[in-house]
Amino acid sequence: MKPLYLFGLWLFIFINNNLFAQERADSIFSPTLHEERYLQIWLPHDYDTTKKYDVLYVLDAEMLGRFIPPIISFEEENELMPPVIVVGVRNNYWYDIGKDSRERDLLPSNQADKFLSFLGKELMPYINSRYSTSDKNILFGHSYGGLFVIYTLLDQPTLFSNYIASDPALWWNEGALLIRAKKQLPVVPHRTTVFIGGRNGAIGAAFGIKEIDSLIKKDNPQIRSQVVFNEDEHHGSVRLKNIYNGLKFTYFGYSSFMLDFFPMGGIVQQNESIPIFLYSTYLDINPGIRYTTNGSEPTILSPRFDYGLQVKAPAILKLKQFSNYGPDKTMSAEFKVGKQFSADNKTNLIAGGLRYVCFNADSISDHRLIASGLLDKDYLPSIKVKGNILCEDTGWFKAEKSGYYTFFLEAGTSCKLKIDKRLLITINPADGINSKSFVVPLAPGFHALSLEFLYKEKDNSISLSYLAPPKKPSMAHLPVTISVKDLYHESF
């Protein structure tokens, strides 16, 4: 076991060294503060000067800085946020008198105004001149640092675009900053995001966090804000959750798959409903994801989407994600009333395979037959392609029981899926969507299936899967890939 242990230890050290390979120390002399200020800089592991990066400014960097890069790395991996530059601002410590600059810089009754001036007029221009930065800046602070975050939000709300306050000491000076908040919150721009993380129970009120939550909701409800009361944490341990949740909230909307719901359309029988699935629900983020079923544009007052939303036809379902990062996103799907597709009582079907035919598609007037045969491994025929060829795969899909079947088609080329000669899905690479889904009610038995696609010299791919009626409607289940061997063809 010893060699394996040593290998694991080496791997751990190697990974962490790579993670922090872009860490560097820096400093800047501040004329405002009349002193040198020391910084810790973390660059993305694949930092590229041709790209622009948001900047996360972290107060109390000597205590907090080292925790943040691993959290960012995890959120990047899960597509919750993009790579960012982290600038840790260290407190100065004077060993001869046994004091540091923390209370002097972060408390409004001392020199918080000067420290804020240092951040806005000296440090931020310095970082922008040395690194490839975007116009988005985030401020993070904990405890007194969290108090300073709220102070900055009220004093210069446009200096940073995003604010994350972890367990802020809003109790300071008998809640003086809360009194100021009543006057200043209404002028904070609506697109500013504010995340405040505290602790649940009476301590959330004692720290003033419940009051700031109420003030934001009352005096400026349009601010993109989230206040979280974490369970079973102390003042130090709550930092981890607040860093993670604060960044996740700040970049809500960054993910490319946030609104990938299914089915994206379908046929529903009269007086019946079908569930809509979306794994990224985000029920605690406000406004989050809202929906309508009449085709109108969702607002922040529209119902909140939740997993398994039941929809009746006729309906035009429209989902809107109120993004904190980038523009709001919308997606829609139409559901029509229809009857169950009847099964065909075929007796001459052979399991495993599809028939295919391919024609010349370069000329509208010349649709010569190029090839035909039986597919038993892939949806794409094994033929040489020159120019464009139009192909059609035909066969039969077997529905094991009565109910709603959702079909998923993913293609790198123009492609159409038909069930019982009815067009369900059209993939057109030009519209930027190469994956779609459609739900239909099927009777048990065999149903004609066809795939029509443009077979090009390159960039061809076709994947088909389906979601059968669940045994337990309340339980999640995954789509099943439909291979060519799962289908049937006619004997001749």
CSV table of C-alpha atoms in Angstrom, one decimal:
chain,number,residue,atom,x,y,z
A,1,MET,CA,0.0,0.0,0.0
A,2,LYS,CA,3.0,2.3,0.6
A,3,PRO,CA,3.8,2.9,-3.1
A,4,LEU,CA,0.1,3.6,-3.9
A,5,TYR,CA,-0.1,6.0,-1.0
A,6,LEU,CA,3.1,7.9,-2.2
A,7,PHE,CA,1.7,8.0,-5.7
A,8,GLY,CA,-1.6,9.5,-4.4
A,9,LEU,CA,0.3,12.1,-2.3
A,10,TRP,CA,2.5,13.0,-5.3
A,11,LEU,CA,-0.6,13.4,-7.5
A,12,PHE,CA,-2.3,15.6,-4.9
A,13,ILE,CA,0.8,17.9,-4.7
A,14,PHE,CA,1.1,18.0,-8.5
A,15,ILE,CA,-2.6,18.9,-9.0
A,16,ASN,CA,-2.5,21.6,-6.4
A,17,ASN,CA,0.8,23.0,-7.7
A,18,ASN,CA,-0.8,23.3,-11.1
A,19,LEU,CA,-3.9,24.9,-9.6
A,20,PHE,CA,-1.8,27.6,-7.9
A,21,ALA,CA,0.9,27.8,-10.7
A,22,GLN,CA,-0.6,31.2,-11.7
A,23,GLU,CA,-0.3,32.7,-8.1
A,24,ARG,CA,2.0,35.7,-7.8
A,25,ALA,CA,2.8,38.3,-5.2
A,26,ASP,CA,2.5,42.0,-6.1
A,27,SER,CA,2.4,45.3,-4.4
A,28,ILE,CA,1.4,48.9,-5.0
A,29,PHE,CA,2.3,52.1,-3.2
A,30,SER,CA,-0.8,54.1,-2.2
A,31,PRO,CA,-0.4,57.9,-2.1
A,32,THR,CA,-3.9,58.0,-0.5
A,33,LEU,CA,-2.9,55.6,2.4
A,34,HIS,CA,0.7,56.7,2.4
A,35,GLU,CA,2.0,53.1,2.5
A,36,GLU,CA,2.8,50.1,0.4
A,37,ARG,CA,-0.1,47.6,0.0
A,38,TYR,CA,0.6,44.0,-0.7
A,39,LEU,CA,-1.4,41.8,-3.0
A,40,GLN,CA,-1.9,38.2,-3.9
A,41,ILE,CA,-2.8,37.6,-7.6
A,42,TRP,CA,-4.3,34.4,-9.0
A,43,LEU,CA,-4.6,34.1,-12.7
A,44,PRO,CA,-6.6,31.5,-14.5
A,45,HIS,CA,-4.6,28.3,-15.2
A,46,ASP,CA,-4.9,29.0,-19.0
A,47,TYR,CA,-4.6,32.8,-18.8
A,48,ASP,CA,-4.6,34.3,-22.2
A,49,THR,CA,-3.8,38.0,-22.9
A,50,THR,CA,-6.1,37.9,-25.9
A,51,LYS,CA,-9.1,37.3,-23.7
A,52,LYS,CA,-10.8,39.6,-21.1
A,53,TYR,CA,-11.3,38.4,-17.6
A,54,ASP,CA,-13.6,39.6,-14.8
A,55,VAL,CA,-11.8,40.6,-11.6
A,56,LEU,CA,-12.7,39.3,-8.1
A,57,TYR,CA,-11.3,41.6,-5.4
A,58,VAL,CA,-10.9,39.8,-2.1
A,59,LEU,CA,-10.5,41.6,1.2
A,60,ASP,CA,-8.5,40.0,4.1
A,61,ALA,CA,-6.5,38.1,1.5
A,62,GLU,CA,-4.0,36.7,4.0
A,63,MET,CA,-6.9,34.8,5.6
A,64,LEU,CA,-9.3,34.2,2.7
A,65,GLY,CA,-7.3,34.2,-0.5
A,66,ARG,CA,-6.0,30.7,-0.5
A,67,PHE,CA,-9.5,29.2,-0.2
A,68,ILE,CA,-11.0,30.9,-3.2
A,69,PRO,CA,-9.0,29.5,-6.3
A,70,PRO,CA,-10.1,25.8,-5.6
A,71,ILE,CA,-13.7,26.9,-5.3
A,72,ILE,CA,-13.5,28.9,-8.5
A,73,SER,CA,-11.9,25.8,-10.2
A,74,PHE,CA,-14.8,23.7,-9.1
A,75,GLU,CA,-17.4,26.2,-10.3
A,76,GLU,CA,-15.6,26.5,-13.6
A,77,GLU,CA,-15.7,22.7,-14.1
A,78,ASN,CA,-19.4,22.7,-13.5
A,79,GLU,CA,-20.0,25.7,-15.8
A,80,LEU,CA,-21.3,27.9,-13.1
A,81,MET,CA,-18.8,30.7,-13.8
A,82,PRO,CA,-16.1,31.7,-16.2
A,83,PRO,CA,-12.3,31.9,-15.4
A,84,VAL,CA,-11.6,35.1,-13.5
A,85,ILE,CA,-8.6,37.0,-12.1
A,86,VAL,CA,-8.5,37.0,-8.3
A,87,VAL,CA,-6.9,40.0,-6.6
A,88,GLY,CA,-6.3,39.5,-2.9
A,89,VAL,CA,-5.8,42.7,-0.8
A,90,ARG,CA,-3.8,41.9,2.3
A,91,ASN,CA,-4.0,43.9,5.5
A,92,ASN,CA,-0.8,45.6,6.7
A,93,TYR,CA,0.6,44.5,10.0
A,94,TRP,CA,2.8,46.6,12.1
A,95,TYR,CA,4.9,44.3,14.3
A,96,ASP,CA,6.4,47.1,16.4
A,97,ILE,CA,3.0,48.1,17.8
A,98,GLY,CA,1.2,44.8,17.4
A,99,LYS,CA,-1.7,46.2,15.2
A,100,ASP,CA,-2.9,45.8,11.7
A,101,SER,CA,-4.8,48.0,9.2
A,102,ARG,CA,-8.0,46.0,9.2
A,103,GLU,CA,-10.2,48.0,11.5
A,104,ARG,CA,-8.7,51.3,10.2
A,105,ASP,CA,-9.5,50.4,6.6
A,106,LEU,CA,-12.8,48.5,6.9
A,107,LEU,CA,-14.8,50.4,9.5
A,108,PRO,CA,-16.7,53.5,8.2
A,109,SER,CA,-16.0,55.4,11.4
A,110,ASN,CA,-12.2,55.2,10.7
A,111,GLN,CA,-10.6,55.5,7.2
A,112,ALA,CA,-13.0,53.3,5.1
A,113,ASP,CA,-13.4,56.3,2.8
A,114,LYS,CA,-9.7,56.5,2.1
A,115,PHE,CA,-9.5,52.7,1.6
A,116,LEU,CA,-12.4,52.9,-0.8
A,117,SER,CA,-10.6,55.7,-2.7
A,118,PHE,CA,-7.5,53.5,-2.8
A,119,LEU,CA,-9.5,50.6,-4.3
A,120,GLY,CA,-11.3,52.7,-7.0
A,121,LYS,CA,-8.6,55.3,-8.0
A,122,GLU,CA,-5.4,53.4,-7.5
A,123,LEU,CA,-5.7,49.6,-7.2
A,124,MET,CA,-8.3,49.0,-9.9
A,125,PRO,CA,-6.5,51.1,-12.6
A,126,TYR,CA,-3.2,49.4,-11.6
A,127,ILE,CA,-4.8,45.9,-12.2
A,128,ASN,CA,-6.4,47.0,-15.4
A,129,SER,CA,-3.1,48.3,-16.7
A,130,ARG,CA,-1.2,45.1,-15.9
A,131,TYR,CA,-3.7,42.4,-16.8
A,132,SER,CA,-6.3,41.6,-19.4
A,133,THR,CA,-9.5,42.6,-17.6
A,134,SER,CA,-13.1,43.1,-18.6
A,135,ASP,CA,-15.4,45.9,-17.2
A,136,LYS,CA,-16.9,43.6,-14.6
A,137,ASN,CA,-15.5,43.8,-11.1
A,138,ILE,CA,-16.6,41.9,-8.0
A,139,LEU,CA,-16.0,42.7,-4.4
A,140,PHE,CA,-15.9,40.0,-1.7
A,141,GLY,CA,-15.5,40.5,2.0
A,142,HIS,CA,-16.2,38.6,5.3
A,143,SER,CA,-17.2,40.0,8.7
A,144,TYR,CA,-15.8,43.5,8.8
A,145,GLY,CA,-14.9,43.0,5.2
A,146,GLY,CA,-18.6,42.1,4.6
A,147,LEU,CA,-19.5,45.4,6.3
A,148,PHE,CA,-17.1,47.2,4.0
A,149,VAL,CA,-18.8,45.5,1.0
A,150,ILE,CA,-22.2,46.9,2.1
A,151,TYR,CA,-20.6,50.3,2.8
A,152,THR,CA,-19.2,50.4,-0.8
A,153,LEU,CA,-22.5,49.3,-2.2
A,154,LEU,CA,-24.2,52.3,-0.5
A,155,ASP,CA,-21.4,54.8,-1.0
A,156,GLN,CA,-20.3,54.0,-4.6
A,157,PRO,CA,-22.7,51.4,-6.0
A,158,THR,CA,-21.3,51.6,-9.6
A,159,LEU,CA,-17.7,51.1,-8.6
A,160,PHE,CA,-18.2,47.3,-8.6
A,161,SER,CA,-20.8,45.5,-10.7
A,162,ASN,CA,-21.3,42.7,-8.1
A,163,TYR,CA,-21.1,42.6,-4.3
A,164,ILE,CA,-20.7,39.5,-2.1
A,165,ALA,CA,-20.9,40.1,1.7
A,166,SER,CA,-20.2,37.1,3.9
A,167,ASP,CA,-21.7,37.3,7.4
A,168,PRO,CA,-21.3,41.1,7.4
A,169,ALA,CA,-21.0,42.8,10.8
A,170,LEU,CA,-24.0,45.1,10.2
A,171,TRP,CA,-24.4,45.2,14.0
A,172,TRP,CA,-21.4,47.6,14.1
A,173,ASN,CA,-22.0,51.0,15.7
A,174,GLU,CA,-25.6,50.1,16.7
A,175,GLY,CA,-26.5,49.3,13.1
A,176,ALA,CA,-25.4,52.6,11.7
A,177,LEU,CA,-25.0,51.3,8.2
A,178,LEU,CA,-28.6,49.9,8.2
A,179,ILE,CA,-29.9,53.4,8.9
A,180,ARG,CA,-27.9,54.7,5.9
A,181,ALA,CA,-29.2,51.8,3.8
A,182,LYS,CA,-32.7,53.1,4.1
A,183,LYS,CA,-31.7,56.3,2.2
A,184,GLN,CA,-29.1,54.8,-0.2
A,185,LEU,CA,-30.6,51.5,-1.4
A,186,PRO,CA,-33.3,53.1,-3.7
A,187,VAL,CA,-30.5,54.6,-5.9
A,188,VAL,CA,-28.5,51.3,-6.4
A,189,PRO,CA,-28.7,50.3,-10.1
A,190,HIS,CA,-31.1,47.4,-10.8
A,191,ARG,CA,-28.5,45.3,-12.7
A,192,THR,CA,-26.1,45.4,-9.7
A,193,THR,CA,-26.1,42.0,-8.0
A,194,VAL,CA,-25.9,41.7,-4.2
A,195,PHE,CA,-25.3,38.5,-2.4
A,196,ILE,CA,-25.4,38.4,1.4
A,197,GLY,CA,-24.7,35.2,3.3
A,198,GLY,CA,-25.4,35.0,7.0
A,199,ARG,CA,-26.5,32.3,9.5
A,200,ASN,CA,-30.0,31.2,10.4
A,201,GLY,CA,-31.7,31.7,13.7
A,202,ALA,CA,-31.5,34.6,16.1
A,203,ILE,CA,-27.9,35.4,15.1
A,204,GLY,CA,-29.0,36.4,11.6
A,205,ALA,CA,-31.1,39.1,13.2
A,206,ALA,CA,-28.4,40.0,15.7
A,207,PHE,CA,-25.9,40.6,12.9
A,208,GLY,CA,-28.5,42.8,11.1
A,209,ILE,CA,-28.7,40.5,8.1
A,210,LYS,CA,-32.5,39.9,8.4
A,211,GLU,CA,-33.0,43.7,8.5
A,212,ILE,CA,-30.9,44.4,5.4
A,213,ASP,CA,-32.8,41.6,3.6
A,214,SER,CA,-36.1,43.3,4.5
A,215,LEU,CA,-34.7,46.7,3.4
A,216,ILE,CA,-33.6,45.5,0.0
A,217,LYS,CA,-37.0,43.8,-0.7
A,218,LYS,CA,-38.8,47.0,0.4
A,219,ASP,CA,-36.7,49.8,-0.9
A,220,ASN,CA,-35.3,48.4,-4.1
A,221,PRO,CA,-36.8,45.0,-5.0
A,222,GLN,CA,-35.5,45.3,-8.6
A,223,ILE,CA,-31.9,44.7,-7.4
A,224,ARG,CA,-30.7,41.3,-8.3
A,225,SER,CA,-30.2,40.2,-4.8
A,226,GLN,CA,-30.0,37.0,-2.7
A,227,VAL,CA,-29.8,36.7,1.0
A,228,VAL,CA,-29.0,33.3,2.4
A,229,PHE,CA,-29.3,32.2,6.0
A,230,ASN,CA,-27.0,29.2,6.3
A,231,GLU,CA,-27.7,26.4,8.7
A,232,ASP,CA,-25.4,25.0,11.3
A,233,GLU,CA,-22.3,27.1,10.6
A,234,HIS,CA,-20.2,29.4,12.8
A,235,HIS,CA,-18.7,32.7,11.8
A,236,GLY,CA,-15.6,31.2,10.3
A,237,SER,CA,-17.0,28.1,8.6
A,238,VAL,CA,-19.8,30.0,6.8
A,239,ARG,CA,-17.2,31.6,4.6
A,240,LEU,CA,-16.9,28.5,2.4
A,241,LYS,CA,-20.6,28.4,1.6
A,242,ASN,CA,-20.8,32.2,1.0
A,243,ILE,CA,-17.8,32.2,-1.4
A,244,TYR,CA,-19.4,29.3,-3.4
A,245,ASN,CA,-23.0,30.5,-3.3
A,246,GLY,CA,-22.0,34.2,-3.9
A,247,LEU,CA,-20.1,33.4,-7.0
A,248,LYS,CA,-22.8,31.0,-8.3
A,249,PHE,CA,-25.4,33.8,-7.8
A,250,THR,CA,-23.2,36.4,-9.4
A,251,TYR,CA,-22.8,34.3,-12.5
A,252,PHE,CA,-26.3,33.0,-12.7
A,253,GLY,CA,-27.0,32.8,-16.4
A,254,TYR,CA,-23.5,31.9,-17.5
A,255,SER,CA,-24.2,28.2,-18.1
A,256,SER,CA,-25.0,27.3,-21.7
A,257,PHE,CA,-27.4,24.6,-20.7
A,258,MET,CA,-29.5,26.5,-18.1
A,259,LEU,CA,-32.7,26.4,-20.2
A,260,ASP,CA,-32.3,23.0,-21.8
A,261,PHE,CA,-35.7,21.7,-21.0
A,262,PHE,CA,-37.6,18.8,-22.5
A,263,PRO,CA,-39.7,18.0,-24.3
A,264,MET,CA,-39.4,21.1,-26.5
A,265,GLY,CA,-42.8,20.6,-28.1
A,266,GLY,CA,-45.3,17.8,-28.7
A,267,ILE,CA,-48.8,16.4,-29.1
A,268,VAL,CA,-50.9,16.0,-26.0
A,269,GLN,CA,-54.3,14.3,-25.8
A,270,GLN,CA,-57.4,16.3,-24.9
A,271,ASN,CA,-57.7,17.0,-21.1
A,272,GLU,CA,-54.3,15.4,-20.4
A,273,SER,CA,-51.0,17.0,-19.3
A,274,ILE,CA,-47.4,16.1,-19.7
A,275,PRO,CA,-44.4,17.0,-17.4
A,276,ILE,CA,-41.7,19.4,-18.5
A,277,PHE,CA,-38.2,18.7,-17.2
A,278,LEU,CA,-35.4,21.1,-16.5
A,279,TYR,CA,-32.6,20.1,-14.1
A,280,SER,CA,-31.4,23.7,-13.5
A,281,THR,CA,-34.3,25.0,-11.4
A,282,TYR,CA,-32.6,27.4,-9.0
A,283,LEU,CA,-35.6,27.8,-6.7
A,284,ASP,CA,-33.8,30.1,-4.2
A,285,ILE,CA,-32.5,32.6,-6.8
A,286,ASN,CA,-34.8,35.5,-7.5
A,287,PRO,CA,-36.2,36.1,-10.1
A,288,GLY,CA,-34.6,32.9,-11.3
A,289,ILE,CA,-36.5,31.1,-14.0
A,290,ARG,CA,-40.2,32.1,-14.7
A,291,TYR,CA,-42.7,30.8,-17.2
A,292,THR,CA,-46.0,31.4,-19.0
A,293,THR,CA,-48.1,28.9,-21.0
A,294,ASN,CA,-49.9,31.4,-23.3
A,295,GLY,CA,-46.8,32.5,-25.3
A,296,SER,CA,-46.5,35.9,-23.5
A,297,GLU,CA,-43.2,37.1,-22.2
A,298,PRO,CA,-42.6,36.0,-18.6
A,299,THR,CA,-42.0,38.7,-16.0
A,300,ILE,CA,-40.5,38.5,-12.5
A,301,LEU,CA,-44.1,38.1,-11.3
A,302,SER,CA,-44.8,35.1,-13.5
A,303,PRO,CA,-44.8,31.6,-11.8
A,304,ARG,CA,-41.5,30.1,-10.9
A,305,PHE,CA,-40.5,27.1,-12.9
A,306,ASP,CA,-40.0,23.8,-11.0
A,307,TYR,CA,-38.9,20.3,-12.2
A,308,GLY,CA,-41.8,18.3,-13.7
A,309,LEU,CA,-44.2,21.3,-14.4
A,310,GLN,CA,-47.4,19.9,-15.8
A,311,VAL,CA,-48.6,21.4,-19.1
A,312,LYS,CA,-51.9,20.9,-20.9
A,313,ALA,CA,-52.5,21.6,-24.6
A,314,PRO,CA,-53.0,23.8,-26.4
A,315,ALA,CA,-50.1,25.8,-24.9
A,316,ILE,CA,-47.1,27.8,-25.9
A,317,LEU,CA,-44.7,27.3,-23.0
A,318,LYS,CA,-42.2,30.1,-22.6
A,319,LEU,CA,-39.4,30.0,-20.1
A,320,LYS,CA,-37.2,33.0,-19.2
A,321,GLN,CA,-34.1,33.0,-17.2
A,322,PHE,CA,-33.4,36.3,-15.5
A,323,SER,CA,-29.7,36.2,-15.8
A,324,ASN,CA,-27.2,38.0,-13.6
A,325,TYR,CA,-24.5,37.4,-16.2
A,326,GLY,CA,-25.2,38.5,-19.7
A,327,PRO,CA,-28.6,39.0,-21.3
A,328,ASP,CA,-31.7,37.2,-20.1
A,329,LYS,CA,-32.4,34.0,-21.9
A,330,THR,CA,-35.8,32.7,-23.2
A,331,MET,CA,-36.9,29.5,-24.8
A,332,SER,CA,-40.3,28.4,-25.9
A,333,ALA,CA,-42.2,25.3,-27.1
A,334,GLU,CA,-45.6,24.6,-28.6
A,335,PHE,CA,-47.9,21.8,-27.5
A,336,LYS,CA,-50.9,20.9,-29.7
A,337,VAL,CA,-53.9,18.8,-28.9
A,338,GLY,CA,-53.9,15.5,-30.8
A,339,LYS,CA,-54.9,11.8,-30.7
A,340,GLN,CA,-52.8,8.9,-29.8
A,341,PHE,CA,-50.8,7.4,-32.6
A,342,SER,CA,-52.2,4.0,-33.6
A,343,ALA,CA,-49.8,1.1,-33.8
A,344,ASP,CA,-49.4,-1.0,-37.0
A,345,ASN,CA,-50.0,-4.7,-36.7
A,346,LYS,CA,-46.9,-5.7,-38.7
A,347,THR,CA,-46.1,-9.4,-39.0
A,348,ASN,CA,-43.1,-9.4,-41.4
A,349,LEU,CA,-40.7,-7.3,-39.3
A,350,ILE,CA,-37.1,-8.3,-38.5
A,351,ALA,CA,-35.3,-7.0,-35.4
A,352,GLY,CA,-32.1,-5.1,-35.8
A,353,GLY,CA,-31.6,-2.7,-38.7
A,354,LEU,CA,-33.0,0.0,-40.9
A,355,ARG,CA,-33.4,0.3,-44.7
A,356,TYR,CA,-31.7,3.2,-46.3
A,357,VAL,CA,-31.7,5.0,-49.7
A,358,CYS,CA,-29.5,7.8,-50.8
A,359,PHE,CA,-29.9,10.2,-53.7
A,360,ASN,CA,-27.7,12.9,-55.3
A,361,ALA,CA,-28.7,16.2,-53.7
A,362,ASP,CA,-26.4,18.6,-55.5
A,363,SER,CA,-28.9,19.2,-58.3
A,364,ILE,CA,-32.6,19.8,-57.8
A,365,SER,CA,-33.4,18.3,-61.1
A,366,ASP,CA,-31.1,15.3,-60.8
A,367,HIS,CA,-32.1,13.1,-57.8
A,368,ARG,CA,-30.3,9.9,-59.0
A,369,LEU,CA,-30.3,6.9,-56.7
A,370,ILE,CA,-26.8,6.5,-55.4
A,371,ALA,CA,-27.0,3.7,-52.9
A,372,SER,CA,-29.5,1.6,-50.9
A,373,GLY,CA,-29.2,-1.2,-48.4
A,374,LEU,CA,-29.6,-2.3,-44.8
A,375,LEU,CA,-28.0,-0.5,-41.8
A,376,ASP,CA,-27.2,-2.7,-38.8
A,377,LYS,CA,-24.6,-0.6,-36.9
A,378,ASP,CA,-25.0,3.1,-37.5
A,379,TYR,CA,-27.6,5.6,-38.9
A,380,LEU,CA,-25.0,6.7,-41.5
A,381,PRO,CA,-24.5,4.4,-44.5
A,382,SER,CA,-20.9,3.3,-45.2
A,383,ILE,CA,-20.6,5.0,-48.6
A,384,LYS,CA,-18.1,7.4,-50.1
A,385,VAL,CA,-19.5,10.9,-50.1
A,386,LYS,CA,-18.7,13.6,-52.7
A,387,GLY,CA,-20.7,16.7,-52.5
A,388,ASN,CA,-24.1,16.5,-50.8
A,389,ILE,CA,-26.3,13.4,-50.6
A,390,LEU,CA,-29.8,13.2,-49.4
A,391,CYS,CA,-30.5,10.0,-47.4
A,392,GLU,CA,-33.5,8.4,-45.7
A,393,ASP,CA,-33.4,5.6,-43.1
A,394,THR,CA,-36.7,3.9,-42.6
A,395,GLY,CA,-37.9,1.2,-40.2
A,396,TRP,CA,-40.0,0.5,-37.2
A,397,PHE,CA,-40.0,1.5,-33.5
A,398,LYS,CA,-41.7,-0.7,-30.9
A,399,ALA,CA,-43.6,0.9,-28.1
A,400,GLU,CA,-43.8,-1.6,-25.3
A,401,LYS,CA,-46.8,0.1,-23.6
A,402,SER,CA,-49.3,2.9,-24.1
A,403,GLY,CA,-48.3,6.4,-23.1
A,404,TYR,CA,-46.2,9.4,-23.9
A,405,TYR,CA,-42.8,8.9,-25.6
A,406,THR,CA,-40.3,11.7,-25.8
A,407,PHE,CA,-37.9,11.4,-28.7
A,408,PHE,CA,-34.5,13.2,-28.7
A,409,LEU,CA,-32.7,13.9,-31.9
A,410,GLU,CA,-29.1,15.2,-32.0
A,411,ALA,CA,-27.5,15.8,-35.4
A,412,GLY,CA,-24.5,17.6,-36.9
A,413,THR,CA,-26.3,17.9,-40.2
A,414,SER,CA,-29.7,18.8,-41.4
A,415,CYS,CA,-32.0,16.1,-40.2
A,416,LYS,CA,-35.8,15.3,-39.8
A,417,LEU,CA,-37.4,12.7,-37.6
A,418,LYS,CA,-40.8,11.3,-38.5
A,419,ILE,CA,-43.0,8.9,-36.6
A,420,ASP,CA,-45.9,7.3,-38.4
A,421,LYS,CA,-45.2,9.7,-41.3
A,422,ARG,CA,-45.7,12.8,-39.1
A,423,LEU,CA,-42.8,15.2,-38.8
A,424,LEU,CA,-41.8,15.6,-35.2
A,425,ILE,CA,-38.3,17.2,-35.2
A,426,THR,CA,-36.3,19.3,-37.7
A,427,ILE,CA,-32.6,19.9,-37.0
A,428,ASN,CA,-31.1,22.8,-39.0
A,429,PRO,CA,-27.4,23.6,-38.0
A,430,ALA,CA,-27.9,27.1,-39.3
A,431,ASP,CA,-30.1,28.0,-36.3
A,432,GLY,CA,-27.5,27.0,-33.8
A,433,ILE,CA,-29.5,24.2,-32.2
A,434,ASN,CA,-28.3,20.7,-32.9
A,435,SER,CA,-30.4,18.9,-30.3
A,436,LYS,CA,-34.3,18.9,-30.0
A,437,SER,CA,-37.0,16.8,-28.3
A,438,PHE,CA,-40.7,16.1,-29.0
A,439,VAL,CA,-43.3,14.1,-27.1
A,440,VAL,CA,-46.1,12.1,-28.7
A,441,PRO,CA,-48.7,9.6,-27.3
A,442,LEU,CA,-48.2,6.1,-28.7
A,443,ALA,CA,-50.3,3.0,-28.6
A,444,PRO,CA,-48.4,-0.2,-27.8
A,445,GLY,CA,-47.0,-1.9,-30.9
A,446,PHE,CA,-45.0,-0.9,-34.0
A,447,HIS,CA,-44.7,2.6,-35.3
A,448,ALA,CA,-43.1,3.7,-38.6
A,449,LEU,CA,-39.8,5.7,-38.1
A,450,SER,CA,-37.8,7.6,-40.6
A,451,LEU,CA,-34.8,9.8,-40.6
A,452,GLU,CA,-34.1,12.1,-43.5
A,453,PHE,CA,-30.7,13.8,-43.5
A,454,LEU,CA,-28.2,15.6,-45.6
A,455,TYR,CA,-25.1,13.4,-45.9
A,456,LYS,CA,-22.1,15.7,-46.3
A,457,GLU,CA,-18.5,15.0,-46.9
A,458,LYS,CA,-17.8,15.9,-43.2
A,459,ASP,CA,-19.4,16.9,-39.9
A,460,ASN,CA,-22.0,14.1,-40.0
A,461,SER,CA,-23.5,12.7,-36.8
A,462,ILE,CA,-26.9,11.4,-35.8
A,463,SER,CA,-28.0,10.3,-32.3
A,464,LEU,CA,-31.5,9.2,-31.4
A,465,SER,CA,-32.9,8.4,-28.0
A,466,TYR,CA,-36.2,8.3,-26.2
A,467,LEU,CA,-37.9,8.5,-22.8
A,468,ALA,CA,-40.6,5.9,-22.3
A,469,PRO,CA,-43.6,6.3,-20.0
A,470,PRO,CA,-42.2,5.9,-16.4
A,471,LYS,CA,-43.2,3.2,-14.1
A,472,LYS,CA,-43.3,5.7,-11.3
A,473,PRO,CA,-44.2,9.2,-12.7
A,474,SER,CA,-42.9,10.9,-9.6
A,475,MET,CA,-39.3,9.5,-10.1
A,476,ALA,CA,-36.7,10.9,-12.4
A,477,HIS,CA,-35.5,8.7,-15.2
A,478,LEU,CA,-33.0,9.1,-18.1
A,479,PRO,CA,-33.5,8.8,-21.8
A,480,VAL,CA,-32.4,5.6,-23.5
A,481,THR,CA,-30.3,5.6,-26.6
A,482,ILE,CA,-31.9,4.0,-29.6
A,483,SER,CA,-29.3,2.1,-31.6
A,484,VAL,CA,-30.0,0.7,-35.1
A,485,LYS,CA,-30.1,-2.7,-33.5
A,486,ASP,CA,-33.1,-1.7,-31.4
A,487,LEU,CA,-35.2,-1.0,-34.4
A,488,TYR,CA,-37.0,-3.2,-37.0
A,489,HIS,CA,-37.1,-3.4,-40.7
A,490,GLU,CA,-39.4,-5.2,-43.2
A,491,SER,CA,-38.5,-8.4,-44.9
A,492,PHE,CA,-39.0,-8.6,-48.6
